[in-house]
Amino acid sequence: MASSSYYSSTIVSVVLVIMVSMLSFASAKLSTDFYSKSCPKLFSTIRSGVQSAVSKEKRMGASLVRLFFHDCFIQGCDGSILLDDTSSFTGEQTAAPNKNSIRGFGVIDDIKSKVERVCPGVVSCADIVAIAARDSVAILGGPSWDVKVGRRDSKTASFSGANSGRLPGPTSTLANLVNRFHAVGLSTRDMVALSGAHTIGQARCTTFRPRIYNETNIDTSFAKARQSRCPFTTNGRGDNNLAPLDLQTPTNFDTKYFQNLIKKKGLLHSDQVLYNGGSTDSLVQTYSKNPKTFYSDFVKAMIKMGDINPLTGSQGEIRKKCGRVN
Ligand code: HEM
Ligand SMILES: [Ca+2]
């Protein structure tokens, strides 16, 4: 008797576990209307925050797009990158790919406080980052799309994850880039389309110095021009001098980035490998000539990237301030 009641209670708990996991699976889907009742003013609030930040400094649009990418690639799109270091905890901001480089925290904090005023305790920082990235692209002249929301914020961040090579570096080979994106469920086509985000924004000398001095698949006059503000030295001089990733229109979201690659004017090694006699050349050519194809692939890939491992349902929390857990 004891054993049969043991078995029936085991069955009951197994069924319960399956039901609960089905429930949390059902709630694990992001949707575009997640806040339509709980925060109808969300999108307009974020849009005006991004608009005023980009009006002050156009580069901020680029920085916000990159913030979303670096958030999503570490633990999924969960706002982990926004967490400041504390005495008991080191976050992602000082990891190599982010240190002295990733920007936009102040803008996200300002937007979050505006959002808290219109709908307190409802909207995650992770969703604000996703929406701000979309708005940035649109404000700089690129495509727009409906952003899926319903993410929750992590209670942790991963310094080691952000430092572990999950985020590809500027000296990556093509195979390396393909692998890093495949590791989070993004295809080679997604990777090339998303790299098109380098149509906006700036990079530091330290990230492109090896390319402009050592490589041969680079336009000579372009290399010379970049060398003038990026000295050949290992003592750190000039490391933080900036150059545009797209030499033509670094504040317009367009196809010039791909046209530059065809002219051997990619700034980073990891840019030029996309057009260097390999398997992605033809796609670069397509995007360089067809803004519609680039835009539609970019949008699909941004939505896919936004779907990487979100926290949903009762997972994580809705942070009150984006820089720290509640
Ligand atoms: C394919 C692999 C990628 C590599 C190796 C890479 C690498 C880099 C590097 C080294 C910088 C310059 C950072 C600095 O010097 O401080 C940069 C900037 C930037 N990246 Fe990427 N990136 C990649 C993909 C992406 C993706 C997927 C996005 C977004 C969808 C993106 C958006 C940006 C933007 C907008 C900037 C300029 C940021 C600013 O001006 O503040 N990148 N990237
Ligand atoms: Ca551009």
mmCIF file of C-alpha atoms and ligand atoms in Angstrom:
data_model
loop_
_atom_site.group_PDB
_atom_site.id
_atom_site.type_symbol
_atom_site.label_atom_id
_atom_site.label_comp_id
_atom_site.label_asym_id
_atom_site.label_seq_id
_atom_site.Cartn_x
_atom_site.Cartn_y
_atom_site.Cartn_z
ATOM 1 C CA MET A 1 0.000 0.000 0.000
ATOM 2 C CA ALA A 2 2.761 2.385 1.023
ATOM 3 C CA SER A 3 4.535 1.736 -2.244
ATOM 4 C CA SER A 4 1.418 2.212 -4.390
ATOM 5 C CA SER A 5 0.681 5.550 -2.751
ATOM 6 C CA TYR A 6 4.317 6.395 -3.279
ATOM 7 C CA TYR A 7 3.898 5.625 -6.971
ATOM 8 C CA SER A 8 0.650 7.555 -7.353
ATOM 9 C CA SER A 9 2.096 10.608 -5.648
ATOM 10 C CA THR A 10 5.132 10.303 -7.924
ATOM 11 C CA ILE A 11 2.803 10.237 -10.924
ATOM 12 C CA VAL A 12 0.924 13.241 -9.597
ATOM 13 C CA SER A 13 4.121 15.194 -9.134
ATOM 14 C CA VAL A 14 5.447 14.210 -12.559
ATOM 15 C CA VAL A 15 2.184 15.381 -14.132
ATOM 16 C CA LEU A 16 2.386 18.607 -12.118
ATOM 17 C CA VAL A 17 5.961 19.234 -13.208
ATOM 18 C CA ILE A 18 4.972 18.675 -16.843
ATOM 19 C CA MET A 19 2.004 21.038 -16.501
ATOM 20 C CA VAL A 20 4.054 23.736 -14.819
ATOM 21 C CA SER A 21 6.784 23.480 -17.432
ATOM 22 C CA MET A 22 4.163 23.631 -20.185
ATOM 23 C CA LEU A 23 2.782 26.755 -18.561
ATOM 24 C CA SER A 24 6.165 28.422 -18.318
ATOM 25 C CA PHE A 25 6.905 27.277 -21.858
ATOM 26 C CA ALA A 26 3.679 28.895 -23.029
ATOM 27 C CA SER A 27 4.603 32.148 -21.324
ATOM 28 C CA ALA A 28 8.135 31.989 -22.729
ATOM 29 C CA LYS A 29 7.098 33.578 -25.970
ATOM 30 C CA LEU A 30 7.707 37.244 -26.491
ATOM 31 C CA SER A 31 4.986 39.216 -28.249
ATOM 32 C CA THR A 32 4.587 42.671 -29.712
ATOM 33 C CA ASP A 33 1.507 43.487 -27.601
ATOM 34 C CA PHE A 34 2.828 42.383 -24.198
ATOM 35 C CA TYR A 35 2.526 45.904 -22.723
ATOM 36 C CA SER A 36 -0.472 47.126 -24.714
ATOM 37 C CA LYS A 37 -2.709 47.169 -21.620
ATOM 38 C CA SER A 38 -0.135 47.557 -18.843
ATOM 39 C CA CYS A 39 1.876 50.374 -20.444
ATOM 40 C CA PRO A 40 0.230 51.857 -23.530
ATOM 41 C CA LYS A 41 2.607 54.829 -23.564
ATOM 42 C CA LEU A 42 5.731 52.675 -23.504
ATOM 43 C CA PHE A 43 6.772 52.936 -27.135
ATOM 44 C CA SER A 44 6.235 56.693 -27.412
ATOM 45 C CA THR A 45 8.103 57.269 -24.131
ATOM 46 C CA ILE A 46 11.124 55.309 -25.295
ATOM 47 C CA ARG A 47 11.036 56.820 -28.756
ATOM 48 C CA SER A 48 11.221 60.372 -27.448
ATOM 49 C CA GLY A 49 14.044 59.435 -25.067
ATOM 50 C CA VAL A 50 16.077 57.916 -27.896
ATOM 51 C CA GLN A 51 15.229 60.832 -30.174
ATOM 52 C CA SER A 52 16.532 63.399 -27.706
ATOM 53 C CA ALA A 53 19.715 61.394 -27.005
ATOM 54 C CA VAL A 54 20.446 60.970 -30.731
ATOM 55 C CA SER A 55 19.726 64.644 -31.391
ATOM 56 C CA LYS A 56 22.380 65.499 -28.806
ATOM 57 C CA GLU A 57 24.879 63.006 -30.215
ATOM 58 C CA LYS A 58 24.240 60.968 -33.349
ATOM 59 C CA ARG A 59 26.732 58.303 -32.374
ATOM 60 C CA MET A 60 24.494 57.379 -29.431
ATOM 61 C CA GLY A 61 22.175 55.623 -31.909
ATOM 62 C CA ALA A 62 25.022 53.300 -32.840
ATOM 63 C CA SER A 63 25.985 52.764 -29.206
ATOM 64 C CA LEU A 64 22.441 51.700 -28.299
ATOM 65 C CA VAL A 65 22.306 49.176 -31.143
ATOM 66 C CA ARG A 66 25.571 47.647 -29.978
ATOM 67 C CA LEU A 67 24.354 47.545 -26.371
ATOM 68 C CA PHE A 68 21.493 45.276 -27.456
ATOM 69 C CA PHE A 69 23.894 42.940 -29.316
ATOM 70 C CA HIS A 70 26.260 42.666 -26.348
ATOM 71 C CA ASP A 71 23.362 42.089 -23.963
ATOM 72 C CA CYS A 72 21.811 39.321 -26.054
ATOM 73 C CA PHE A 73 25.042 37.399 -26.658
ATOM 74 C CA ILE A 74 25.739 36.978 -22.920
ATOM 75 C CA GLN A 75 23.057 34.969 -21.021
ATOM 76 C CA GLY A 76 20.437 36.074 -23.573
ATOM 77 C CA CYS A 77 18.617 39.423 -23.812
ATOM 78 C CA ASP A 78 18.135 39.910 -20.082
ATOM 79 C CA GLY A 79 19.638 43.319 -19.314
ATOM 80 C CA SER A 80 22.660 41.643 -17.722
ATOM 81 C CA ILE A 81 25.041 44.092 -19.394
ATOM 82 C CA LEU A 82 23.378 46.985 -17.548
ATOM 83 C CA LEU A 83 24.305 45.736 -14.079
ATOM 84 C CA ASP A 84 27.056 47.785 -12.470
ATOM 85 C CA ASP A 85 29.808 46.132 -10.467
ATOM 86 C CA THR A 86 29.235 45.965 -6.731
ATOM 87 C CA SER A 87 31.588 45.036 -3.914
ATOM 88 C CA SER A 88 30.358 41.457 -4.058
ATOM 89 C CA PHE A 89 29.968 41.102 -7.792
ATOM 90 C CA THR A 90 31.750 41.941 -11.066
ATOM 91 C CA GLY A 91 29.477 42.501 -14.036
ATOM 92 C CA GLU A 92 30.018 42.555 -17.791
ATOM 93 C CA GLN A 93 30.950 46.187 -18.320
ATOM 94 C CA THR A 94 34.637 45.717 -17.573
ATOM 95 C CA ALA A 95 35.028 42.555 -19.667
ATOM 96 C CA ALA A 96 37.397 43.006 -22.605
ATOM 97 C CA PRO A 97 34.813 43.500 -25.394
ATOM 98 C CA ASN A 98 33.031 46.183 -23.334
ATOM 99 C CA LYS A 99 35.705 48.005 -21.365
ATOM 100 C CA ASN A 100 36.274 51.618 -22.523
ATOM 101 C CA SER A 101 33.978 50.792 -25.389
ATOM 102 C CA ILE A 102 30.344 49.994 -24.684
ATOM 103 C CA ARG A 103 28.156 53.074 -24.170
ATOM 104 C CA GLY A 104 24.600 54.178 -23.609
ATOM 105 C CA PHE A 105 23.972 53.297 -19.952
ATOM 106 C CA GLY A 106 23.045 56.859 -19.033
ATOM 107 C CA VAL A 107 20.505 57.039 -21.831
ATOM 108 C CA ILE A 108 18.911 53.728 -20.808
ATOM 109 C CA ASP A 109 18.771 54.889 -17.160
ATOM 110 C CA ASP A 110 17.068 58.152 -18.174
ATOM 111 C CA ILE A 111 14.533 56.345 -20.335
ATOM 112 C CA LYS A 112 13.891 53.822 -17.561
ATOM 113 C CA SER A 113 13.088 56.590 -15.070
ATOM 114 C CA LYS A 114 10.642 58.140 -17.548
ATOM 115 C CA VAL A 115 9.050 54.733 -18.109
ATOM 116 C CA GLU A 116 8.802 54.175 -14.331
ATOM 117 C CA ARG A 117 6.880 57.438 -14.069
ATOM 118 C CA VAL A 118 4.264 56.358 -16.628
ATOM 119 C CA CYS A 119 3.995 52.687 -15.590
ATOM 120 C CA PRO A 120 5.886 51.831 -12.426
ATOM 121 C CA GLY A 121 7.258 48.339 -11.937
ATOM 122 C CA VAL A 122 5.999 46.951 -15.230
ATOM 123 C CA VAL A 123 8.625 47.245 -17.965
ATOM 124 C CA SER A 124 11.948 45.421 -17.969
ATOM 125 C CA CYS A 125 15.268 47.058 -18.753
ATOM 126 C CA ALA A 126 15.940 44.246 -21.226
ATOM 127 C CA ASP A 127 12.879 45.306 -23.243
ATOM 128 C CA ILE A 128 13.890 48.970 -23.079
ATOM 129 C CA VAL A 129 17.258 48.060 -24.632
ATOM 130 C CA ALA A 130 15.560 46.076 -27.420
ATOM 131 C CA ILE A 131 13.143 48.909 -28.230
ATOM 132 C CA ALA A 132 15.868 51.573 -28.029
ATOM 133 C CA ALA A 133 17.951 49.604 -30.545
ATOM 134 C CA ARG A 134 15.035 49.505 -32.987
ATOM 135 C CA ASP A 135 14.333 53.221 -32.525
ATOM 136 C CA SER A 136 18.000 54.080 -33.061
ATOM 137 C CA VAL A 137 18.119 52.254 -36.386
ATOM 138 C CA ALA A 138 14.893 53.920 -37.529
ATOM 139 C CA ILE A 139 15.952 57.417 -36.417
ATOM 140 C CA LEU A 140 19.242 57.088 -38.321
ATOM 141 C CA GLY A 141 17.334 56.329 -41.516
ATOM 142 C CA GLY A 142 17.205 52.531 -41.420
ATOM 143 C CA PRO A 143 14.244 50.161 -41.351
ATOM 144 C CA SER A 144 11.737 49.886 -38.540
ATOM 145 C CA TRP A 145 9.895 46.861 -37.188
ATOM 146 C CA ASP A 146 7.599 45.691 -34.423
ATOM 147 C CA VAL A 147 9.711 44.710 -31.435
ATOM 148 C CA LYS A 148 8.758 41.584 -29.514
ATOM 149 C CA VAL A 149 8.662 42.252 -25.767
ATOM 150 C CA GLY A 150 7.911 40.538 -22.467
ATOM 151 C CA ARG A 151 11.489 39.924 -21.380
ATOM 152 C CA ARG A 152 12.396 40.124 -17.703
ATOM 153 C CA ASP A 153 15.644 41.280 -16.133
ATOM 154 C CA SER A 154 18.360 39.014 -14.834
ATOM 155 C CA LYS A 155 19.465 39.068 -11.227
ATOM 156 C CA THR A 156 23.018 38.281 -12.290
ATOM 157 C CA ALA A 157 25.555 39.170 -14.933
ATOM 158 C CA SER A 158 28.484 37.218 -16.256
ATOM 159 C CA PHE A 159 31.932 38.835 -16.304
ATOM 160 C CA SER A 160 33.444 35.509 -17.323
ATOM 161 C CA GLY A 161 30.813 34.938 -20.017
ATOM 162 C CA ALA A 162 31.432 38.365 -21.501
ATOM 163 C CA ASN A 163 35.176 37.681 -21.445
ATOM 164 C CA SER A 164 35.022 34.141 -22.773
ATOM 165 C CA GLY A 165 35.025 34.772 -26.505
ATOM 166 C CA ARG A 166 31.269 34.436 -26.924
ATOM 167 C CA LEU A 167 31.387 37.975 -28.268
ATOM 168 C CA PRO A 168 33.535 37.823 -31.386
ATOM 169 C CA GLY A 169 36.540 40.137 -31.468
ATOM 170 C CA PRO A 170 37.786 42.388 -34.273
ATOM 171 C CA THR A 171 40.536 39.966 -35.315
ATOM 172 C CA SER A 172 38.091 37.075 -35.821
ATOM 173 C CA THR A 173 38.304 34.887 -38.900
ATOM 174 C CA LEU A 174 35.185 34.263 -40.979
ATOM 175 C CA ALA A 175 34.912 30.732 -39.550
ATOM 176 C CA ASN A 176 35.128 32.184 -36.067
ATOM 177 C CA LEU A 177 32.340 34.708 -36.726
ATOM 178 C CA VAL A 178 30.141 31.996 -38.212
ATOM 179 C CA ASN A 179 30.735 29.793 -35.151
ATOM 180 C CA ARG A 180 30.024 32.522 -32.605
ATOM 181 C CA PHE A 181 26.704 33.313 -34.245
ATOM 182 C CA HIS A 182 25.769 29.660 -34.765
ATOM 183 C CA ALA A 183 26.426 29.115 -31.053
ATOM 184 C CA VAL A 184 23.468 31.384 -30.242
ATOM 185 C CA GLY A 185 21.226 30.079 -33.024
ATOM 186 C CA LEU A 186 21.968 32.731 -35.657
ATOM 187 C CA SER A 187 22.794 31.737 -39.232
ATOM 188 C CA THR A 188 25.653 32.913 -41.417
ATOM 189 C CA ARG A 189 23.165 35.084 -43.291
ATOM 190 C CA ASP A 190 22.011 36.622 -39.979
ATOM 191 C CA MET A 191 25.650 37.280 -39.096
ATOM 192 C CA VAL A 192 26.383 39.126 -42.341
ATOM 193 C CA ALA A 193 23.156 41.144 -42.132
ATOM 194 C CA LEU A 194 23.799 42.069 -38.487
ATOM 195 C CA SER A 195 27.374 43.081 -39.274
ATOM 196 C CA GLY A 196 25.691 45.694 -41.456
ATOM 197 C CA ALA A 197 25.104 47.562 -38.185
ATOM 198 C CA HIS A 198 28.680 48.749 -38.730
ATOM 199 C CA THR A 199 27.135 51.172 -41.208
ATOM 200 C CA ILE A 200 26.933 53.405 -38.114
ATOM 201 C CA GLY A 201 29.252 54.148 -35.214
ATOM 202 C CA GLN A 202 32.915 54.372 -34.344
ATOM 203 C CA ALA A 203 35.799 52.105 -33.418
ATOM 204 C CA ARG A 204 38.982 52.717 -31.436
ATOM 205 C CA CYS A 205 42.412 52.608 -32.990
ATOM 206 C CA THR A 206 43.338 49.627 -30.820
ATOM 207 C CA THR A 207 40.717 47.510 -32.626
ATOM 208 C CA PHE A 208 41.859 48.278 -36.182
ATOM 209 C CA ARG A 209 45.591 49.014 -35.806
ATOM 210 C CA PRO A 210 46.757 45.517 -36.839
ATOM 211 C CA ARG A 211 44.665 45.724 -39.987
ATOM 212 C CA ILE A 212 45.748 49.144 -41.229
ATOM 213 C CA TYR A 213 49.464 48.379 -40.773
ATOM 214 C CA ASN A 214 49.771 44.663 -41.524
ATOM 215 C CA GLU A 215 47.126 43.596 -43.992
ATOM 216 C CA THR A 216 47.229 43.530 -47.772
ATOM 217 C CA ASN A 217 43.525 43.240 -48.580
ATOM 218 C CA ILE A 218 43.066 46.910 -47.743
ATOM 219 C CA ASP A 219 42.842 49.947 -50.019
ATOM 220 C CA THR A 220 46.207 51.712 -49.722
ATOM 221 C CA SER A 221 44.964 55.271 -49.476
ATOM 222 C CA PHE A 222 42.300 54.237 -46.961
ATOM 223 C CA ALA A 223 44.966 52.528 -44.819
ATOM 224 C CA LYS A 224 47.166 55.659 -44.977
ATOM 225 C CA ALA A 225 44.284 57.913 -43.987
ATOM 226 C CA ARG A 226 43.479 55.750 -40.962
ATOM 227 C CA GLN A 227 47.167 55.512 -39.960
ATOM 228 C CA SER A 228 47.334 59.280 -39.590
ATOM 229 C CA ARG A 229 45.249 59.117 -36.409
ATOM 230 C CA CYS A 230 46.272 55.671 -35.230
ATOM 231 C CA PRO A 231 50.001 55.518 -34.574
ATOM 232 C CA PHE A 232 51.980 52.306 -35.041
ATOM 233 C CA THR A 233 53.069 51.658 -31.487
ATOM 234 C CA THR A 234 52.597 49.185 -28.696
ATOM 235 C CA ASN A 235 52.849 51.728 -25.878
ATOM 236 C CA GLY A 236 49.156 52.548 -25.944
ATOM 237 C CA ARG A 237 49.501 55.932 -27.591
ATOM 238 C CA GLY A 238 46.414 56.747 -29.661
ATOM 239 C CA ASP A 239 44.600 53.556 -28.620
ATOM 240 C CA ASN A 240 41.339 55.378 -27.994
ATOM 241 C CA ASN A 241 41.379 57.573 -31.113
ATOM 242 C CA LEU A 242 38.178 56.964 -33.029
ATOM 243 C CA ALA A 243 37.444 56.285 -36.675
ATOM 244 C CA PRO A 244 34.081 55.615 -38.328
ATOM 245 C CA LEU A 245 33.269 51.990 -39.116
ATOM 246 C CA ASP A 246 31.647 53.244 -42.328
ATOM 247 C CA LEU A 247 33.944 55.868 -43.812
ATOM 248 C CA GLN A 248 31.159 57.352 -45.927
ATOM 249 C CA THR A 249 28.018 57.754 -43.795
ATOM 250 C CA PRO A 250 28.683 56.798 -40.142
ATOM 251 C CA THR A 251 25.446 58.379 -38.943
ATOM 252 C CA ASN A 252 23.157 56.995 -41.660
ATOM 253 C CA PHE A 253 21.872 53.472 -41.592
ATOM 254 C CA ASP A 254 22.430 52.460 -45.233
ATOM 255 C CA THR A 255 24.278 49.982 -47.475
ATOM 256 C CA LYS A 256 27.532 51.947 -47.690
ATOM 257 C CA TYR A 257 29.198 49.549 -45.255
ATOM 258 C CA PHE A 258 28.869 46.729 -47.792
ATOM 259 C CA GLN A 259 29.998 48.941 -50.670
ATOM 260 C CA ASN A 260 33.119 49.792 -48.651
ATOM 261 C CA LEU A 261 33.907 46.099 -48.152
ATOM 262 C CA ILE A 262 33.883 45.576 -51.911
ATOM 263 C CA LYS A 263 36.403 48.429 -52.209
ATOM 264 C CA LYS A 264 38.612 46.848 -49.507
ATOM 265 C CA LYS A 265 37.737 49.666 -47.146
ATOM 266 C CA GLY A 266 36.434 47.643 -44.243
ATOM 267 C CA LEU A 267 37.856 49.095 -41.023
ATOM 268 C CA LEU A 268 38.076 45.964 -38.885
ATOM 269 C CA HIS A 269 39.653 42.684 -39.902
ATOM 270 C CA SER A 270 36.321 41.101 -38.908
ATOM 271 C CA ASP A 271 34.537 43.384 -41.388
ATOM 272 C CA GLN A 272 36.764 42.649 -44.366
ATOM 273 C CA VAL A 273 36.645 38.851 -43.881
ATOM 274 C CA LEU A 274 33.013 39.040 -44.999
ATOM 275 C CA TYR A 275 34.305 40.004 -48.443
ATOM 276 C CA ASN A 276 37.646 38.362 -48.994
ATOM 277 C CA GLY A 277 37.109 35.614 -51.551
ATOM 278 C CA GLY A 278 35.042 33.442 -49.208
ATOM 279 C CA SER A 279 31.539 32.056 -48.939
ATOM 280 C CA THR A 280 29.903 35.337 -47.880
ATOM 281 C CA ASP A 281 31.180 37.486 -50.791
ATOM 282 C CA SER A 282 28.036 37.070 -52.852
ATOM 283 C CA LEU A 283 25.799 38.095 -49.963
ATOM 284 C CA VAL A 284 27.885 41.231 -49.383
ATOM 285 C CA GLN A 285 27.434 42.014 -53.071
ATOM 286 C CA THR A 286 23.689 41.501 -52.816
ATOM 287 C CA TYR A 287 23.358 43.779 -49.772
ATOM 288 C CA SER A 288 25.581 46.447 -51.350
ATOM 289 C CA LYS A 289 23.147 46.757 -54.249
ATOM 290 C CA ASN A 290 19.805 46.007 -52.631
ATOM 291 C CA PRO A 291 18.882 48.058 -49.575
ATOM 292 C CA LYS A 292 15.516 46.306 -49.418
ATOM 293 C CA THR A 293 17.108 42.884 -49.118
ATOM 294 C CA PHE A 294 19.591 44.158 -46.538
ATOM 295 C CA TYR A 295 16.860 45.836 -44.513
ATOM 296 C CA SER A 296 14.546 42.871 -44.541
ATOM 297 C CA ASP A 297 17.322 40.435 -43.572
ATOM 298 C CA PHE A 298 18.593 42.843 -40.911
ATOM 299 C CA VAL A 299 15.130 43.155 -39.363
ATOM 300 C CA LYS A 300 14.623 39.371 -39.341
ATOM 301 C CA ALA A 301 18.024 38.896 -37.731
ATOM 302 C CA MET A 302 17.434 41.594 -35.081
ATOM 303 C CA ILE A 303 14.155 39.918 -34.120
ATOM 304 C CA LYS A 304 15.920 36.550 -33.990
ATOM 305 C CA MET A 305 18.736 37.981 -31.875
ATOM 306 C CA GLY A 306 16.117 39.468 -29.546
ATOM 307 C CA ASP A 307 14.736 35.971 -29.031
ATOM 308 C CA ILE A 308 17.967 34.582 -27.561
ATOM 309 C CA ASN A 309 17.172 33.068 -24.148
ATOM 310 C CA PRO A 310 14.853 35.707 -22.735
ATOM 311 C CA LEU A 311 13.705 35.418 -19.131
ATOM 312 C CA THR A 312 9.908 35.339 -19.098
ATOM 313 C CA GLY A 313 6.947 34.576 -16.866
ATOM 314 C CA SER A 314 8.123 34.571 -13.270
ATOM 315 C CA GLN A 315 11.830 34.290 -14.089
ATOM 316 C CA GLY A 316 14.153 37.126 -13.093
ATOM 317 C CA GLU A 317 12.547 40.400 -12.083
ATOM 318 C CA ILE A 318 11.511 43.828 -13.304
ATOM 319 C CA ARG A 319 14.370 45.985 -12.064
ATOM 320 C CA LYS A 320 13.536 49.343 -10.570
ATOM 321 C CA LYS A 321 16.856 50.741 -11.700
ATOM 322 C CA CYS A 322 18.633 49.165 -14.637
ATOM 323 C CA GLY A 323 22.070 49.312 -13.040
ATOM 324 C CA ARG A 324 21.281 47.093 -10.071
ATOM 325 C CA VAL A 325 19.097 44.225 -8.958
ATOM 326 C CA ASN A 326 16.130 45.118 -6.750
HETATM 327 C C1 HEM B 1 30.259 40.099 -36.438
HETATM 328 C C2 HEM B 1 30.943 40.265 -35.325
HETATM 329 C C3 HEM B 1 31.229 41.614 -34.744
HETATM 330 C C4 HEM B 1 32.437 42.066 -34.350
HETATM 331 C C5 HEM B 1 33.748 41.304 -34.400
HETATM 332 C C6 HEM B 1 32.259 43.412 -33.888
HETATM 333 C C7 HEM B 1 33.259 44.213 -33.373
HETATM 334 C C8 HEM B 1 33.130 45.546 -33.076
HETATM 335 C C9 HEM B 1 34.203 46.398 -32.622
HETATM 336 C C10 HEM B 1 35.629 45.936 -32.338
HETATM 337 C C11 HEM B 1 33.706 47.646 -32.484
HETATM 338 C C12 HEM B 1 34.463 48.895 -32.027
HETATM 339 C C13 HEM B 1 34.502 48.934 -30.523
HETATM 340 C C14 HEM B 1 35.488 49.948 -30.001
HETATM 341 O O1 HEM B 1 36.497 50.217 -30.641
HETATM 342 O O2 HEM B 1 35.254 50.498 -28.901
HETATM 343 C C15 HEM B 1 32.310 47.589 -32.848
HETATM 344 C C16 HEM B 1 31.466 48.667 -32.841
HETATM 345 C C17 HEM B 1 30.120 48.595 -33.149
HETATM 346 N N1 HEM B 1 29.416 47.424 -33.368
HETATM 347 FE FE1 HEM B 1 30.186 45.618 -33.743
HETATM 348 N N2 HEM B 1 30.950 43.761 -34.008
HETATM 349 C C18 HEM B 1 30.272 42.684 -34.519
HETATM 350 C C19 HEM B 1 28.911 42.600 -34.730
HETATM 351 C C20 HEM B 1 28.020 43.592 -34.448
HETATM 352 C C21 HEM B 1 26.590 43.430 -34.412
HETATM 353 C C22 HEM B 1 25.861 42.105 -34.607
HETATM 354 C C23 HEM B 1 26.058 44.644 -34.116
HETATM 355 C C24 HEM B 1 24.616 45.035 -33.941
HETATM 356 C C25 HEM B 1 23.617 44.439 -34.546
HETATM 357 C C26 HEM B 1 27.166 45.566 -33.993
HETATM 358 C C27 HEM B 1 27.058 46.923 -33.775
HETATM 359 C C28 HEM B 1 28.122 47.770 -33.595
HETATM 360 C C29 HEM B 1 27.979 49.219 -33.564
HETATM 361 C C30 HEM B 1 26.705 49.988 -33.851
HETATM 362 C C31 HEM B 1 29.253 49.733 -33.257
HETATM 363 C C32 HEM B 1 29.614 51.195 -33.029
HETATM 364 C C33 HEM B 1 29.292 51.543 -31.574
HETATM 365 C C34 HEM B 1 29.564 52.978 -31.166
HETATM 366 O O3 HEM B 1 29.905 53.821 -31.984
HETATM 367 O O4 HEM B 1 29.397 53.237 -29.954
HETATM 368 N N3 HEM B 1 28.341 44.886 -34.166
HETATM 369 N N4 HEM B 1 31.997 46.296 -33.195
HETATM 370 CA CA CA B 2 26.238 54.306 -43.143
#
